[in-house]
XYZ file of C-alpha atoms in Angstrom:
232
model
C 37.082 55.758 69.785
C 40.337 53.784 69.874
C 39.694 52.495 73.383
C 36.274 51.191 72.266
C 37.356 49.425 69.066
C 40.652 48.070 70.425
C 39.137 45.122 72.366
C 37.072 44.196 69.300
C 39.624 44.650 66.539
C 41.320 41.581 65.076
C 44.290 41.044 62.774
C 43.729 37.680 61.082
C 40.260 36.728 59.903
C 38.718 33.844 61.806
C 35.140 32.703 61.268
C 33.208 32.370 64.506
C 29.562 31.467 64.594
C 27.005 33.704 66.290
C 29.090 36.872 65.970
C 28.469 40.254 64.347
C 31.363 41.413 62.153
C 32.014 44.847 60.742
C 34.884 46.579 58.957
C 36.385 50.030 59.472
C 38.153 52.101 56.862
C 39.143 55.773 57.273
C 35.757 57.002 56.041
C 33.666 54.661 58.188
C 35.930 55.434 61.162
C 34.833 59.067 60.919
C 31.174 58.090 60.816
C 31.463 55.447 63.536
C 33.198 57.737 66.053
C 30.050 59.887 65.983
C 27.777 56.844 66.238
C 29.387 54.721 68.941
C 26.061 53.019 69.614
C 26.569 51.057 66.381
C 30.159 50.120 67.221
C 29.672 48.831 70.758
C 27.261 45.932 69.918
C 29.499 44.582 67.144
C 31.530 41.587 68.307
C 34.488 41.724 65.914
C 35.991 44.592 63.890
C 38.528 44.412 61.066
C 40.616 47.130 59.445
C 39.274 47.555 55.925
C 42.142 49.339 54.237
C 45.895 49.595 54.370
C 45.870 53.080 55.945
C 44.107 52.075 59.156
C 46.173 48.925 59.603
C 49.382 50.916 58.971
C 48.492 53.536 61.596
C 47.673 50.930 64.248
C 50.995 49.225 63.584
C 53.022 52.454 63.254
C 51.846 53.766 66.615
C 52.312 50.310 68.122
C 48.702 50.246 69.243
C 48.224 46.774 67.834
C 49.622 44.987 64.792
C 46.705 44.332 62.467
C 46.336 43.278 58.855
C 43.887 44.537 56.266
C 40.684 42.482 55.951
C 37.789 43.498 53.734
C 34.524 41.868 52.766
C 35.490 41.374 49.130
C 36.933 38.656 46.917
C 40.510 39.589 47.796
C 39.853 38.805 51.446
C 36.968 37.809 53.724
C 34.113 37.263 51.226
C 35.745 34.314 49.475
C 36.431 32.648 52.839
C 32.850 33.126 54.052
C 31.344 31.870 50.793
C 33.635 28.852 50.596
C 32.860 27.928 54.194
C 29.137 28.407 53.543
C 29.387 25.924 50.684
C 31.162 23.358 52.846
C 28.954 23.779 55.920
C 25.764 24.264 53.899
C 24.949 27.455 55.763
C 21.771 29.294 54.812
C 22.243 32.952 53.858
C 20.185 36.116 53.545
C 21.775 39.006 51.661
C 20.514 42.599 51.842
C 21.952 45.646 50.146
C 22.758 47.858 47.164
C 20.088 49.168 44.776
C 17.028 47.486 43.228
C 17.973 45.476 40.108
C 21.658 45.763 41.021
C 21.166 43.200 43.791
C 19.747 40.724 41.254
C 22.932 40.879 39.187
C 25.083 40.585 42.294
C 23.287 37.446 43.469
C 23.442 35.971 39.951
C 27.213 36.478 39.811
C 27.746 35.108 43.314
C 25.736 31.967 42.539
C 27.655 31.403 39.318
C 30.823 31.100 41.388
C 29.533 29.452 44.568
C 26.899 26.827 45.306
C 25.233 28.736 48.133
C 21.938 28.229 49.938
C 20.667 31.813 49.646
C 17.188 31.653 51.150
C 16.414 35.332 50.769
C 17.732 38.584 49.352
C 16.617 42.099 48.501
C 17.933 45.611 47.941
C 18.816 47.873 50.851
C 16.406 50.694 50.049
C 13.283 50.505 52.181
C 10.505 52.990 51.476
C 9.425 53.171 55.109
C 10.634 52.057 58.505
C 7.630 49.719 58.650
C 8.714 48.031 55.398
C 12.165 47.444 56.853
C 10.776 46.041 60.103
C 8.448 43.704 58.203
C 11.366 42.353 56.179
C 13.440 41.944 59.329
C 10.585 39.958 60.866
C 10.579 37.808 57.727
C 14.322 37.195 58.088
C 13.867 36.301 61.759
C 11.330 33.642 60.716
C 13.752 32.272 58.105
C 16.467 32.217 60.794
C 19.439 32.108 58.380
C 22.861 31.009 59.570
C 24.442 34.099 58.021
C 23.159 37.569 57.135
C 25.267 39.798 54.889
C 24.301 43.489 54.729
C 25.666 46.179 52.421
C 23.789 49.395 53.151
C 26.558 51.827 54.041
C 28.089 52.490 57.433
C 25.599 52.967 60.303
C 22.603 51.606 58.380
C 24.186 48.188 57.838
C 25.407 47.851 61.425
C 22.059 49.073 62.727
C 20.274 46.484 60.574
C 22.224 43.627 62.174
C 21.823 45.047 65.682
C 18.059 45.284 65.121
C 18.054 41.657 63.979
C 19.653 40.724 67.302
C 16.877 42.588 69.087
C 14.337 40.483 67.169
C 15.833 37.307 68.583
C 18.069 36.263 65.694
C 21.350 35.077 67.271
C 23.502 33.821 64.421
C 26.319 35.306 62.292
C 26.205 38.676 60.559
C 28.587 40.577 58.289
C 28.528 44.107 56.975
C 29.924 44.280 53.446
C 29.989 47.936 52.379
C 30.126 48.257 48.586
C 30.774 44.573 47.891
C 27.319 43.875 46.434
C 27.488 46.914 44.165
C 30.890 45.769 42.907
C 29.789 42.143 42.514
C 26.922 43.170 40.246
C 29.609 44.100 37.736
C 32.142 41.350 38.371
C 33.222 39.066 41.197
C 36.878 39.991 40.615
C 36.484 43.746 41.014
C 40.184 44.489 41.554
C 42.775 43.419 38.962
C 45.479 41.231 40.485
C 48.276 43.778 40.076
C 46.134 46.491 41.717
C 45.511 44.251 44.709
C 49.158 43.225 44.944
C 50.338 46.853 44.934
C 47.665 47.890 47.493
C 46.220 50.410 45.033
C 42.580 49.435 45.568
C 41.728 52.991 46.643
C 43.111 54.411 43.390
C 41.254 51.836 41.324
C 37.992 52.665 43.096
C 38.458 56.356 42.252
C 39.031 55.363 38.620
C 35.889 53.198 38.604
C 33.783 55.498 40.791
C 34.913 59.157 40.432
C 32.313 60.249 42.994
C 34.631 58.779 45.640
C 37.338 61.408 45.057
C 36.126 63.503 48.012
C 36.165 60.462 50.269
C 39.774 59.660 49.408
C 40.980 63.259 49.745
C 39.011 65.544 52.063
C 37.487 62.789 54.211
C 40.781 60.899 54.559
C 42.592 64.067 55.639
C 39.856 64.646 58.189
C 40.293 61.039 59.302
C 44.009 61.565 59.955
C 43.293 64.595 62.126
C 40.594 62.764 64.097
C 42.687 59.612 64.424
C 45.673 61.532 65.810
C 43.339 63.307 68.250
C 41.834 59.994 69.386
C 45.247 58.367 69.656
C 46.837 61.066 71.832
C 43.703 61.274 73.968
C 43.890 57.492 74.452
C 47.605 57.695 75.268
C 46.985 60.262 78.019
C 44.428 57.947 79.640
C 46.775 54.961 79.773
């Protein structure tokens, strides 16, 4: 896994047109290592979380900083640039009704040209393909997808296969959070790097992810690291 993501992983965020961006945290790392077909087509990967960036730096694999698609990091840069460049956007993700509130909150803060949006729950594969064909006809400059790891990457990869060649971002739970407020994390929480603890407080269902899954991540990461070291 490390040898595959290493050439794609970046430290500082830099917007490049016609690229597919995704973000790895400990949980999505676990999922991605078993679905390498969704990692390989992505052009650029960022470490979404202090744990992953710390481990890469600690083991001197590569010094990387934390970058997430949220208002403490990448999202505000992408939206500001979209305002300035007048990029057209399509946004897909989260639940029905929730997406409406998310878009409303985003547009209250930014003057964006959002030419299409919908929730990320498709009743059938045919419904998803029809909407993807619709997006391909719209040909937006940027597509932002928040459907959970694997599904969101697969959505962007499938858009590539339909001939759309512009810029795509996965955004995880950003749309769900933005439906509540654009400033999801209090400033002191962000400054102290306690975003994970705040998310548990706000979303108790994530306790397993930040305990059992993160412990599993450490075991898998160490395995991948030492396997990679032996190959060098």
